[in-house]
Coordinates of C-alpha atoms in Angstrom, one line a residue:
X1259 CA 28.9 -21.6 14.0
X1260 CA 28.8 -19.0 11.3
X1261 CA 30.5 -15.8 12.3
X1262 CA 28.2 -12.9 11.6
X1263 CA 29.5 -9.5 10.8
X1264 CA 27.2 -6.5 10.4
X1265 CA 27.8 -3.0 9.0
X1266 CA 26.1 -0.3 11.0
X1267 CA 22.6 0.1 9.7
X1268 CA 22.1 3.4 8.0
X1269 CA 19.1 5.5 9.0
X1270 CA 17.1 7.7 6.8
X1271 CA 19.0 10.9 6.3
X1272 CA 16.6 13.0 4.2
X1273 CA 13.0 12.6 3.4
X1274 CA 12.9 12.2 -0.3
X1275 CA 9.9 9.9 -0.8
X1276 CA 7.4 7.7 0.9
X1277 CA 7.3 4.0 0.7
X1278 CA 6.9 3.2 -3.0
X1279 CA 3.4 2.2 -3.8
X1280 CA 3.7 1.6 -7.5
X1281 CA 0.5 -0.4 -8.0
X1282 CA -0.5 1.4 -11.1
X1283 CA 1.8 2.7 -13.8
X1284 CA 0.7 6.1 -15.0
X1285 CA 3.0 7.4 -17.7
X1286 CA 1.1 10.6 -18.7
X1287 CA 2.7 13.9 -18.1
X1288 CA 1.7 15.7 -14.9
X1289 CA -1.3 17.9 -15.1
X1290 CA -0.5 21.6 -15.5
X1291 CA -1.9 23.4 -12.5
X1292 CA -1.2 26.5 -10.4
X1293 CA -1.1 27.5 -6.8
X1294 CA -4.4 27.9 -5.0
X1295 CA -4.3 31.4 -3.4
X1296 CA -7.3 32.5 -1.3
X1297 CA -9.0 35.6 -2.6
X1298 CA -9.1 37.1 0.9
X1299 CA -7.2 36.3 4.1
X1300 CA -8.1 32.9 5.6
X1301 CA -10.0 33.1 8.9
X1302 CA -8.0 32.7 12.0
X1303 CA -8.3 29.1 13.4
X1304 CA -6.5 28.4 16.6
X1305 CA -3.7 25.9 16.8
X1306 CA -5.8 23.6 19.1
X1307 CA -8.4 23.3 16.3
X1308 CA -5.8 22.7 13.6
X1309 CA -3.9 19.5 12.7
X1310 CA -0.5 20.0 11.3
X1311 CA 1.0 17.1 9.4
X1312 CA 4.6 16.7 8.1
X1313 CA 4.3 15.2 4.6
X1314 CA 4.6 16.2 1.0
X1315 CA 2.4 18.5 -0.9
X1316 CA 3.3 17.9 -4.6
X1317 CA 5.4 14.7 -4.6
X1318 CA 2.8 12.7 -6.6
X1319 CA 0.7 15.5 -8.1
X1320 CA 0.9 19.0 -9.6
X1321 CA 0.1 21.9 -7.2
X1322 CA -3.6 22.7 -7.6
X1323 CA -4.7 19.2 -8.8
X1324 CA -7.6 18.0 -6.8
X1325 CA -9.5 16.0 -9.5
X1326 CA -8.9 12.3 -8.6
X1327 CA -9.0 11.4 -12.3
X1328 CA -6.2 13.8 -13.2
X1329 CA -2.8 12.2 -13.5
X1330 CA -0.4 11.2 -12.1
X1331 CA -2.2 9.1 -9.5
X1332 CA -1.9 8.8 -5.7
X1333 CA -3.0 12.4 -5.2
X1334 CA -5.1 11.0 -2.3
X1335 CA -1.9 10.6 -0.3
X1336 CA -1.3 14.4 -0.2
X1337 CA -4.5 15.3 1.5
X1338 CA -7.0 14.9 -1.3
X1339 CA -8.4 12.0 0.6
X1340 CA -10.0 14.6 2.8
X1341 CA -12.1 15.7 -0.2
X1342 CA -13.2 12.4 -1.8
X1343 CA -15.2 9.4 -0.6
X1344 CA -15.9 5.9 -1.8
X1345 CA -19.0 3.7 -1.7
X1346 CA -17.5 1.9 1.2
X1347 CA -14.3 1.9 3.3
X1348 CA -12.8 -1.2 4.9
X1349 CA -11.6 -1.4 8.5
X1350 CA -8.8 -3.9 8.2
X1351 CA -8.3 -4.3 12.0
X1352 CA -12.0 -5.0 12.5
X1353 CA -12.2 -7.0 9.3
X1354 CA -15.4 -5.3 8.2
X1355 CA -16.8 -3.0 5.6
X1356 CA -17.8 0.5 6.5
X1357 CA -20.7 1.7 4.4
X1358 CA -20.3 5.3 3.3
X1359 CA -21.7 6.8 0.1
X1360 CA -23.4 3.4 -0.3
X1361 CA -25.7 2.0 2.4
X1362 CA -25.3 -1.5 0.9
X1363 CA -23.3 -3.2 -1.9
X1364 CA -24.2 -6.9 -2.3
X1365 CA -23.8 -9.6 -4.9
X1366 CA -27.3 -10.6 -5.9
X1367 CA -26.7 -14.0 -7.4
X1368 CA -24.7 -17.0 -6.3
X1369 CA -22.1 -16.9 -9.2
X1370 CA -20.9 -13.3 -8.4
X1371 CA -22.0 -11.9 -11.8
X1372 CA -24.3 -9.2 -10.5
X1373 CA -23.8 -6.5 -7.8
X1374 CA -26.5 -4.2 -6.5
X1375 CA -25.4 -0.9 -5.0
X1376 CA -27.8 1.1 -2.8
X1377 CA -26.7 4.7 -2.2
X1378 CA -27.2 6.6 1.1
X1379 CA -30.0 9.0 0.2
X1380 CA -28.4 11.7 2.4
X1381 CA -25.2 11.9 0.4
X1382 CA -24.5 15.3 -1.2
X1383 CA -21.7 17.1 -3.0
X1384 CA -20.2 20.2 -1.5
X1385 CA -22.3 22.3 -3.8
X1386 CA -25.5 20.8 -2.4
X1387 CA -26.3 18.5 -5.4
X1388 CA -27.2 14.9 -4.4
X1389 CA -24.7 12.1 -4.9
X1390 CA -26.9 9.9 -7.1
X1391 CA -26.8 6.8 -9.2
X1392 CA -25.8 8.9 -12.2
X1393 CA -22.5 9.8 -10.5
X1394 CA -21.8 6.1 -9.9
X1395 CA -22.6 5.2 -13.5
X1396 CA -20.4 8.0 -14.7
X1397 CA -17.5 7.0 -12.4
X1398 CA -17.7 3.4 -13.5
X1399 CA -18.1 4.2 -17.2
X1400 CA -15.2 6.6 -17.0
X1401 CA -12.9 3.7 -15.9
X1402 CA -14.0 1.8 -19.0
X1403 CA -13.7 4.7 -21.4
X1404 CA -10.3 6.1 -20.2
X1405 CA -7.4 3.7 -20.5
X1406 CA -5.2 6.0 -18.4
X1407 CA -7.4 5.5 -15.3
X1408 CA -6.1 3.0 -12.7
X1409 CA -8.9 0.4 -12.9
X1410 CA -9.5 0.6 -16.6
X1411 CA -8.4 -2.9 -17.3
X1412 CA -10.5 -4.5 -14.5
X1413 CA -13.6 -2.6 -15.6
X1414 CA -13.1 -3.3 -19.3
X1415 CA -12.5 -7.0 -18.8
X1416 CA -15.0 -7.8 -16.2
X1417 CA -18.0 -5.4 -16.4
X1418 CA -20.7 -6.3 -18.8
X1419 CA -23.2 -3.6 -17.9
X1420 CA -23.9 -0.7 -15.5
X1421 CA -27.5 0.4 -15.0
X1422 CA -29.1 3.0 -12.7
X1423 CA -32.5 1.5 -11.8
X1424 CA -33.5 4.6 -9.8
X1425 CA -31.8 7.6 -8.3
X1426 CA -30.1 5.6 -5.5
X1427 CA -29.7 2.2 -7.1
X1428 CA -27.1 0.9 -9.5
X1429 CA -26.8 -2.7 -10.8
X1430 CA -23.5 -3.9 -12.2
X1431 CA -23.4 -7.1 -14.2
X1432 CA -20.2 -8.9 -14.9
X1433 CA -19.2 -11.1 -17.9
X1434 CA -17.5 -13.5 -15.6
X1435 CA -17.7 -14.4 -11.9
X1436 CA -16.1 -11.4 -10.0
X1437 CA -16.2 -12.2 -6.3
X1438 CA -13.4 -9.7 -5.5
X1439 CA -14.6 -6.7 -7.5
X1440 CA -16.6 -5.3 -4.5
X1441 CA -13.6 -5.4 -2.2
X1442 CA -10.6 -4.8 -4.5
X1443 CA -12.1 -2.1 -6.8
X1444 CA -15.1 -0.5 -5.2
X1445 CA -14.0 -0.3 -1.6
X1446 CA -11.3 2.1 -0.4
X1447 CA -8.6 0.8 1.9
X1448 CA -4.9 1.6 2.1
X1449 CA -4.1 2.9 -1.4
X1450 CA -6.6 1.0 -3.5
X1451 CA -10.2 1.4 -4.5
X1452 CA -11.9 4.3 -6.3
X1453 CA -13.8 7.4 -5.1
X1454 CA -17.0 8.5 -6.7
X1455 CA -16.7 11.6 -8.8
X1456 CA -19.3 14.3 -9.7
X1457 CA -20.9 13.8 -13.1
X1458 CA -22.4 17.3 -13.3
X1459 CA -18.9 18.8 -13.1
X1460 CA -16.6 16.4 -14.9
X1461 CA -18.9 15.8 -17.8
X1462 CA -18.7 19.5 -18.6
X1463 CA -14.9 19.5 -18.8
X1464 CA -13.1 19.1 -22.2
X1465 CA -11.1 16.2 -20.8
X1466 CA -12.2 15.0 -17.4
X1467 CA -8.9 13.1 -16.8
X1468 CA -6.9 16.3 -17.3
X1469 CA -9.0 19.0 -15.7
X1470 CA -7.1 19.9 -12.4
X1471 CA -10.2 20.6 -10.3
X1472 CA -8.5 23.1 -8.0
X1473 CA -10.9 24.6 -5.5
X1474 CA -13.8 24.5 -7.9
X1475 CA -14.6 20.8 -8.2
X1476 CA -17.6 19.6 -6.1
X1477 CA -16.5 16.9 -3.7
X1478 CA -18.3 14.9 -1.1
X1479 CA -15.6 14.8 1.7
X1480 CA -15.6 17.1 4.7
X1481 CA -12.8 19.5 3.9
X1482 CA -12.3 22.2 1.2
X1483 CA -8.9 23.0 -0.2
X1484 CA -8.4 26.7 0.6
X1485 CA -4.7 27.3 -0.1
X1486 CA -1.9 25.3 -1.8
X1487 CA 1.7 26.2 -2.8
X1488 CA 5.0 24.4 -2.8
X1489 CA 5.4 24.8 0.9
X1490 CA 2.0 23.8 2.4
X1491 CA -1.5 22.7 1.6
X1492 CA -4.4 23.9 3.7
X1493 CA -7.9 22.4 4.1
X1494 CA -10.8 23.9 6.1
X1495 CA -13.8 22.0 7.4
X1496 CA -17.0 22.8 5.6
X1497 CA -20.2 23.1 7.7
X1498 CA -22.5 21.1 5.4
X1499 CA -20.8 17.8 5.3
X1500 CA -23.6 15.3 4.6
X1501 CA -22.1 12.4 6.7
X1502 CA -22.8 14.3 9.9
X1503 CA -26.4 14.9 9.1
X1504 CA -26.7 11.3 8.0
X1505 CA -25.5 10.1 11.4
X1506 CA -22.4 8.3 10.1
X1507 CA -20.0 10.4 12.2
X1508 CA -19.9 13.3 14.7
X1509 CA -19.0 16.8 13.6
X1510 CA -15.2 16.8 13.4
X1511 CA -13.3 18.7 16.0
X1512 CA -10.5 19.4 13.5
X1513 CA -11.4 22.6 11.8
X1514 CA -8.3 23.0 9.7
X1515 CA -5.7 20.6 8.3
X1516 CA -2.2 22.0 7.3
X1517 CA 0.1 19.7 5.4
X1518 CA 3.6 21.1 5.7
X1519 CA 6.0 20.1 2.9
X1520 CA 8.9 18.1 4.4
X1521 CA 10.3 16.6 1.2
X1522 CA 14.1 17.1 1.1
X1523 CA 14.1 18.0 4.8
X1524 CA 16.5 16.0 7.0
X1525 CA 14.6 13.4 9.0
X1526 CA 16.1 14.6 12.2
X1527 CA 14.5 18.0 11.5
X1528 CA 11.1 16.4 11.0
X1529 CA 11.6 14.3 14.2
X1530 CA 12.5 17.4 16.2
X1531 CA 9.3 19.2 14.9
X1532 CA 7.3 16.3 16.4
X1533 CA 9.2 16.6 19.7
X1534 CA 8.6 20.4 19.7
X1535 CA 4.8 19.9 19.2
X1536 CA 5.0 21.7 15.8
X1537 CA 3.7 18.6 14.0
X1538 CA 0.8 16.4 15.2
X1539 CA 1.9 13.5 13.0
X1540 CA 4.3 12.9 10.1
X1541 CA 5.8 10.4 7.7
X1542 CA 6.6 7.1 9.2
X1543 CA 10.0 6.6 10.8
X1544 CA 12.6 3.9 11.2
X1545 CA 12.8 2.3 14.6
X1546 CA 15.8 4.2 16.0
X1547 CA 14.3 7.6 15.1
X1548 CA 10.8 7.0 16.5
X1549 CA 12.4 5.5 19.6
X1550 CA 14.3 8.8 20.1
X1551 CA 11.2 10.8 19.6
X1552 CA 9.3 8.8 22.2
X1553 CA 12.1 9.2 24.7
X1554 CA 12.1 13.0 24.3
X1555 CA 8.4 13.7 24.4
X1556 CA 6.1 11.7 26.6
X1557 CA 3.0 13.1 24.8
X1558 CA 4.0 11.3 21.6
X1559 CA 2.9 7.7 20.9
X1560 CA 3.3 5.1 18.2
X1561 CA 0.8 2.4 17.2
X1562 CA 2.2 0.3 20.0
X1563 CA 2.5 3.2 22.5
X1564 CA 6.1 3.6 23.6
X1565 CA 6.9 -0.1 23.1
X1566 CA 8.7 -1.8 20.2
X1567 CA 8.0 -2.5 17.4
X1568 CA 6.2 0.9 17.3
X1569 CA 4.3 0.2 14.1
X1570 CA 1.2 -1.5 12.7
X1571 CA 1.2 -4.1 9.9
X1572 CA 1.1 -2.4 6.5
X1573 CA 0.0 -4.1 3.3
X1574 CA 3.5 -4.1 1.8
X1575 CA 5.5 -7.1 2.9
X1576 CA 9.1 -6.9 1.5
X1577 CA 11.0 -9.6 -0.5
X1578 CA 14.2 -9.9 -2.3
X1579 CA 12.9 -10.1 -5.9
X1580 CA 14.9 -11.3 -8.8
X1581 CA 14.5 -11.4 -12.6
X1582 CA 13.7 -15.1 -12.9
X1583 CA 14.3 -15.0 -16.7
X1584 CA 17.9 -13.9 -16.2
X1585 CA 20.8 -16.3 -15.4
X1586 CA 21.7 -17.3 -12.8
X1587 CA 18.5 -16.2 -11.0
X1588 CA 16.5 -18.3 -13.4
X1589 CA 17.5 -21.4 -11.4
X1590 CA 15.1 -22.1 -8.5
X1591 CA 17.9 -23.8 -6.6
X1592 CA 20.0 -20.6 -6.8
X1593 CA 17.0 -18.6 -5.5
X1594 CA 16.6 -21.2 -2.7
X1595 CA 20.3 -20.8 -1.8
X1596 CA 19.8 -17.1 -1.4
X1597 CA 16.8 -17.7 0.9
X1598 CA 18.8 -20.2 3.0
X1599 CA 21.4 -17.5 3.6
X1600 CA 18.8 -15.2 5.3
X1601 CA 18.6 -15.5 9.1
X1602 CA 15.1 -14.3 9.8
X1603 CA 15.3 -14.9 13.6
X1604 CA 18.3 -12.7 13.7
X1605 CA 16.5 -10.0 11.8
X1606 CA 13.8 -10.1 14.4
X1607 CA 16.3 -9.8 17.2
X1608 CA 18.4 -7.0 15.7
X1609 CA 15.7 -4.8 14.2
X1610 CA 12.5 -5.6 16.1
X1611 CA 13.7 -6.5 19.6
X1612 CA 12.4 -10.0 19.2
X1613 CA 9.0 -9.2 17.7
X1614 CA 8.2 -11.6 14.9
X1615 CA 8.2 -9.3 11.9
X1616 CA 10.4 -11.4 9.5
X1617 CA 8.1 -13.4 7.2
X1618 CA 7.7 -16.3 4.8
X1619 CA 4.6 -14.9 3.0
X1620 CA 4.1 -12.5 0.1
X1621 CA 1.0 -11.1 1.8
X1622 CA 0.4 -9.3 5.1
X1623 CA -1.1 -11.4 7.9
X1624 CA -4.3 -9.5 8.4
X1625 CA -7.2 -11.5 9.9
X1626 CA -8.5 -13.4 6.9
X1627 CA -4.9 -14.0 5.6
X1628 CA -3.8 -15.2 8.9
X1629 CA -6.7 -17.7 8.9
X1630 CA -5.6 -18.9 5.5
X1631 CA -2.0 -19.2 6.6
X1632 CA -3.2 -21.3 9.6
X1633 CA -5.1 -23.8 7.4
X1634 CA -3.9 -27.5 7.4
X1635 CA -3.3 -27.2 3.7
X1636 CA -0.8 -24.3 4.1
X1637 CA 0.8 -25.7 7.2
X1638 CA 1.5 -29.0 5.4
X1639 CA 3.2 -27.2 2.5
X1640 CA 5.2 -25.0 4.9
X1641 CA 6.5 -28.1 6.6
X1642 CA 7.4 -29.6 3.3
X1643 CA 9.3 -26.6 1.8
X1644 CA 10.6 -24.9 4.9
X1645 CA 10.6 -21.4 3.4
X1646 CA 12.0 -19.7 6.5
X1647 CA 14.9 -22.1 7.0
X1648 CA 18.3 -20.6 7.7
X1649 CA 21.0 -23.1 6.6
X1650 CA 24.3 -21.8 5.1
X1651 CA 25.5 -25.3 4.6
X1652 CA 22.6 -26.3 2.5
X1653 CA 22.9 -23.0 0.6
X1654 CA 26.5 -23.8 -0.1
X1655 CA 25.5 -27.3 -1.4
X1656 CA 23.0 -25.9 -3.8
X1657 CA 25.5 -23.4 -5.1
X1658 CA 28.1 -26.1 -5.7
X1659 CA 25.6 -28.3 -7.5
X1660 CA 24.9 -25.3 -9.7
X1661 CA 28.6 -25.2 -10.7
X1662 CA 29.7 -22.3 -8.4
X1663 CA 33.0 -22.5 -6.5
X1664 CA 34.2 -20.5 -3.5
X1665 CA 37.1 -18.3 -4.4
X1666 CA 39.9 -17.1 -2.1
X1667 CA 37.9 -14.1 -1.0
X1668 CA 35.1 -16.3 0.2
X1669 CA 32.8 -15.5 -2.6
X1670 CA 31.0 -17.7 -5.0
X1671 CA 32.5 -17.6 -8.5
X1672 CA 31.7 -19.1 -11.9
X1673 CA 33.4 -18.5 -15.2
X1674 CA 35.6 -15.9 -13.6
X1675 CA 32.7 -13.8 -12.3
X1676 CA 31.4 -13.6 -8.7
X1677 CA 27.7 -13.9 -8.0
X1678 CA 26.1 -10.5 -8.3
X1679 CA 23.9 -10.0 -5.2
X1680 CA 23.7 -6.2 -5.3
X1681 CA 20.5 -5.1 -3.5
X1682 CA 18.6 -2.4 -5.1
X1683 CA 16.8 -0.5 -2.3
X1684 CA 15.7 2.9 -0.9
X1685 CA 17.7 4.4 1.9
X1686 CA 14.8 6.4 3.4
X1687 CA 12.9 3.2 4.1
X1688 CA 15.5 0.4 3.8
X1689 CA 18.4 2.0 5.6
X1690 CA 18.1 -0.4 8.5
X1691 CA 17.3 -3.7 6.8
X1692 CA 19.3 -3.6 3.5
X1693 CA 22.8 -3.5 5.0
X1694 CA 22.0 -6.4 7.3
X1695 CA 20.7 -8.5 4.4
X1696 CA 23.8 -7.6 2.4
X1697 CA 26.1 -8.8 5.2
X1698 CA 24.2 -12.0 5.6
X1699 CA 24.6 -12.7 1.9
X1700 CA 28.3 -11.9 2.0
X1701 CA 28.8 -14.3 4.9
X1702 CA 27.2 -17.0 2.7
X1703 CA 29.5 -16.2 -0.2
X1704 CA 27.4 -13.9 -2.3
X1705 CA 29.0 -10.7 -3.7
X1706 CA 26.5 -8.4 -2.1
X1707 CA 26.3 -4.6 -1.6
X1708 CA 23.5 -2.1 -1.5
X1709 CA 22.6 0.4 -4.1
X1710 CA 20.6 3.3 -2.6
X1711 CA 21.0 5.4 -5.7
X1712 CA 18.3 7.3 -7.5
X1713 CA 18.4 4.5 -10.2
X1714 CA 17.3 1.7 -7.8
X1715 CA 13.7 1.6 -8.8
X1716 CA 14.4 1.8 -12.5
X1717 CA 16.9 -1.0 -12.2
X1718 CA 14.1 -3.2 -10.7
X1719 CA 11.8 -2.3 -13.6
X1720 CA 14.5 -3.0 -16.1
X1721 CA 15.4 -6.3 -14.6
X1722 CA 19.1 -5.8 -14.1
X1723 CA 21.2 -8.5 -12.4
X1724 CA 21.0 -8.6 -8.6
X1725 CA 18.3 -8.5 -6.0
X1726 CA 15.4 -6.0 -5.5
X1727 CA 14.2 -5.1 -2.0
X1728 CA 10.6 -4.2 -2.6
X1729 CA 7.1 -4.9 -1.4
X1730 CA 3.9 -6.6 -2.5
X1731 CA 1.1 -4.1 -2.6
X1732 CA -1.6 -6.7 -3.3
X1733 CA -3.6 -8.9 -0.9
X1734 CA -5.6 -7.6 2.0
X1735 CA -8.6 -9.9 2.3
X1736 CA -7.5 -13.2 0.7
X1737 CA -4.3 -14.3 -0.9
X1738 CA -5.4 -14.2 -4.5
X1739 CA -4.1 -10.7 -5.5
X1740 CA -0.6 -11.4 -4.1
X1741 CA -0.4 -14.8 -5.8
X1742 CA -1.7 -13.2 -9.0
X1743 CA 1.5 -11.0 -9.1
X1744 CA 3.3 -14.1 -10.5
X1745 CA 0.8 -15.1 -13.1
X1746 CA 2.4 -15.7 -16.5
X1747 CA 0.3 -13.0 -18.2
X1748 CA 2.5 -10.5 -16.3
X1749 CA 5.8 -12.1 -17.2
X1750 CA 7.4 -9.3 -19.3
X1751 CA 10.3 -10.5 -21.5
X1752 CA 13.8 -9.2 -20.9
X1753 CA 14.2 -5.8 -22.6
X1754 CA 10.8 -4.6 -21.5
X1755 CA 9.8 -2.9 -18.3
X1756 CA 8.3 -4.9 -15.4
X1757 CA 6.8 -2.6 -12.9
X1758 CA 3.6 -2.7 -10.8
X1759 CA 5.1 -5.0 -8.2
X1760 CA 5.8 -7.7 -10.8
X1761 CA 9.5 -7.7 -11.0
X1762 CA 10.0 -11.5 -11.0
X1763 CA 8.9 -12.0 -14.6
X1764 CA 7.9 -15.6 -13.5
X1765 CA 6.1 -17.9 -15.8
X1766 CA 4.8 -21.3 -15.1
X1767 CA 1.7 -22.9 -16.8
X1768 CA 1.1 -25.2 -13.8
X1769 CA 0.9 -22.1 -11.5
X1770 CA -1.3 -20.2 -14.0
X1771 CA -3.8 -23.0 -14.3
X1772 CA -4.3 -23.0 -10.5
X1773 CA -4.9 -19.3 -10.4
X1774 CA -7.3 -19.4 -13.4
X1775 CA -9.2 -22.2 -11.7
X1776 CA -9.7 -20.4 -8.4
X1777 CA -10.2 -16.8 -9.7
X1778 CA -14.1 -17.2 -10.0
X1779 CA -14.3 -18.7 -6.5
X1780 CA -15.2 -16.9 -3.2
X1781 CA -12.3 -16.9 -0.7
X1782 CA -14.3 -19.1 1.7
X1783 CA -14.9 -21.8 -0.9
X1784 CA -13.0 -24.9 0.1
X1785 CA -11.8 -25.3 -3.4
X1786 CA -10.4 -21.8 -3.4
X1787 CA -8.5 -22.5 -0.2
X1788 CA -7.1 -25.7 -1.6
X1789 CA -6.0 -24.1 -4.9
X1790 CA -4.6 -21.0 -3.2
X1791 CA -2.5 -23.3 -0.9
X1792 CA -1.2 -25.2 -4.0
X1793 CA -0.2 -21.9 -5.6
X1794 CA 1.6 -20.8 -2.4
X1795 CA 3.3 -24.1 -2.3
X1796 CA 4.7 -23.5 -5.8
X1797 CA 5.8 -20.0 -4.6
X1798 CA 7.8 -21.7 -1.9
X1799 CA 9.0 -24.6 -3.9
X1800 CA 10.3 -22.4 -6.7
X1801 CA 11.4 -19.5 -4.4
X1802 CA 9.8 -17.1 -6.9
X1803 CA 11.2 -14.3 -4.6
X1804 CA 12.7 -14.4 -1.1
X1805 CA 10.2 -13.1 1.5
X1806 CA 12.0 -11.0 4.2
X1807 CA 9.8 -8.9 6.4
X1808 CA 6.3 -7.8 7.0
X1809 CA 6.2 -4.0 6.6
X1810 CA 5.6 -1.8 9.5
X1811 CA 4.3 1.8 9.5
X1812 CA 6.0 3.5 12.5
X1813 CA 4.0 6.7 12.6
X1814 CA 4.5 9.2 15.4
X1815 CA 1.2 10.6 16.9
X1816 CA 1.4 13.7 19.1
X1817 CA -1.2 13.9 21.8
X1818 CA -0.3 17.5 22.9
X1819 CA -3.2 19.1 20.9
X1820 CA -5.0 16.0 19.7
X1821 CA -6.0 12.6 21.2
X1822 CA -7.8 9.5 20.0
X1823 CA -5.1 8.6 17.5
X1824 CA -5.4 5.0 16.3
X1825 CA -3.4 2.4 18.1
X1826 CA -3.2 -1.3 18.9
X1827 CA -5.5 -0.6 21.9
X1828 CA -7.7 1.9 20.1
X1829 CA -8.6 0.6 16.7
X1830 CA -11.6 2.9 16.4
X1831 CA -13.3 2.1 13.0
X1832 CA -10.6 -0.4 12.3
X1833 CA -8.7 1.5 9.6
X1834 CA -4.9 1.6 9.4
X1835 CA -3.3 4.6 11.0
X1836 CA -1.8 6.4 8.0
X1837 CA -3.4 9.8 7.5
X1838 CA -2.2 9.6 3.8
X1839 CA -4.1 6.4 3.0
X1840 CA -7.6 6.5 1.4
X1841 CA -9.0 5.9 4.9
X1842 CA -7.0 8.8 6.4
X1843 CA -10.1 11.0 6.4
X1844 CA -11.5 8.7 9.1
X1845 CA -8.4 9.1 11.2
X1846 CA -8.4 12.9 11.0
X1847 CA -12.2 13.3 11.6
X1848 CA -12.0 10.9 14.6
X1849 CA -9.5 13.1 16.5
X1850 CA -10.5 14.7 19.8
X1851 CA -9.0 17.9 21.3
X1852 CA -6.7 17.4 24.3
X1853 CA -7.7 20.7 25.9
X1854 CA -4.3 22.3 25.3
X1855 CA -4.3 26.0 24.4

């Protein structure tokens, strides 16, 4: 029996960033903006009508930037999601669309080349102007015209025409079947999808992708930005939010939202502020930390109450990625040997108290994806390739066949060099799992250690030797987007950057042909399921990367002032529980007062 030795898992020491969500590379310089200072003292709003959140206020944006077209992106994560709304949201835990600015959004022919959008006639901007078809056309055309916007490529390649047929109707035609455009691009969920922007304001700006917006830009969401500096960001509820009048939602009980900047604060300090009822929620925590919070304050809950694993399934399953163009990682048998050294059952036991969080998939097992994983086609390929197998002996055999020998230190060696299995990772989110993986690899003969340095992400992008612990921000509804991460069109050559969750640089014409064949098909089409299973089989056969864990968001929710937080037994509208996601506005506006003074 293999003797396992484990270094003590490090925990997050300082909040320096959130889970990387590098779906879109945006290299433009940050927008120059300034603090938002109220012209008169803000009205007094009691604590029991205020939500206080521990997060960042300028980690992904310049202070004062509220325009969702201004760069860099992901400004929605810092509270701007309270200002901006999409055509539809998606409730992942109910597996259903949530109509919002649009009453309906349907493909109007069988080959998915035309989409008709019907707007809610009650929708209005904060200045009272209607949200109309002109705003939708302007939003879509802006993605085509501005190559620095996140969905420029998809709009430019797929959209043939955009027509407003009346004040509340827009017809989009595509130059190719686009069955995923409605969900992937036009629907907001987690960190993807686009909000609708106001034509009457942005069209008057010299450069609509640079204008900061500040507290001047009309917005359709329920909260106004009233103050913002490097320490905090304050939003107040406006009394003319159209969604209440339209009957989509009750008048929110939360009158003010304060986002307190916790970047660079010790995580223990953040946790104590939750315990002390200073914060109503905060950044997600590692298991040990949130367990301590729950033990100290019975009013605090997690997604799973006070029981492990404390978190909900996020869309970011983590793998050990490798540069498949670089020797020795270019050898599929080498990559398989690494996978065989990972004991996923032990990971579940050590980190998750037996909950089955370790994974063999590059996508999260949300309802549609779980159904795909349970199909006979996938199950047969899983049995054939055994992607979750732990077998150090077979790992050793593959290494020996590849010409590696075990040296006196118990490490694989070839041409005088040991096998570089340095894991590039992020201490604030991987402090528990990365040391365990490194020890498993060492026990199997790989020269492993963990680099938690500030250069970790850049090393992944540059494709340096070693392993990259990172997620797949891709599939939510069907497996195509995750599988598409490995299409050869994204296989950047060595010497060039490979970001956007495409670190593998994998290229295989056989694989590409399958993806090209199923791309026009609906996810329920039997031919799509068959082809997607074939592509997943190649992913397993070639061990393109080594899937490790499904990702959990362990977010503390404090019930002292506010109740009705999302949980496994209270899914509400079905959205994920991160207040920083695009759907976070639905989390905040759904809260109910506890009655505490």
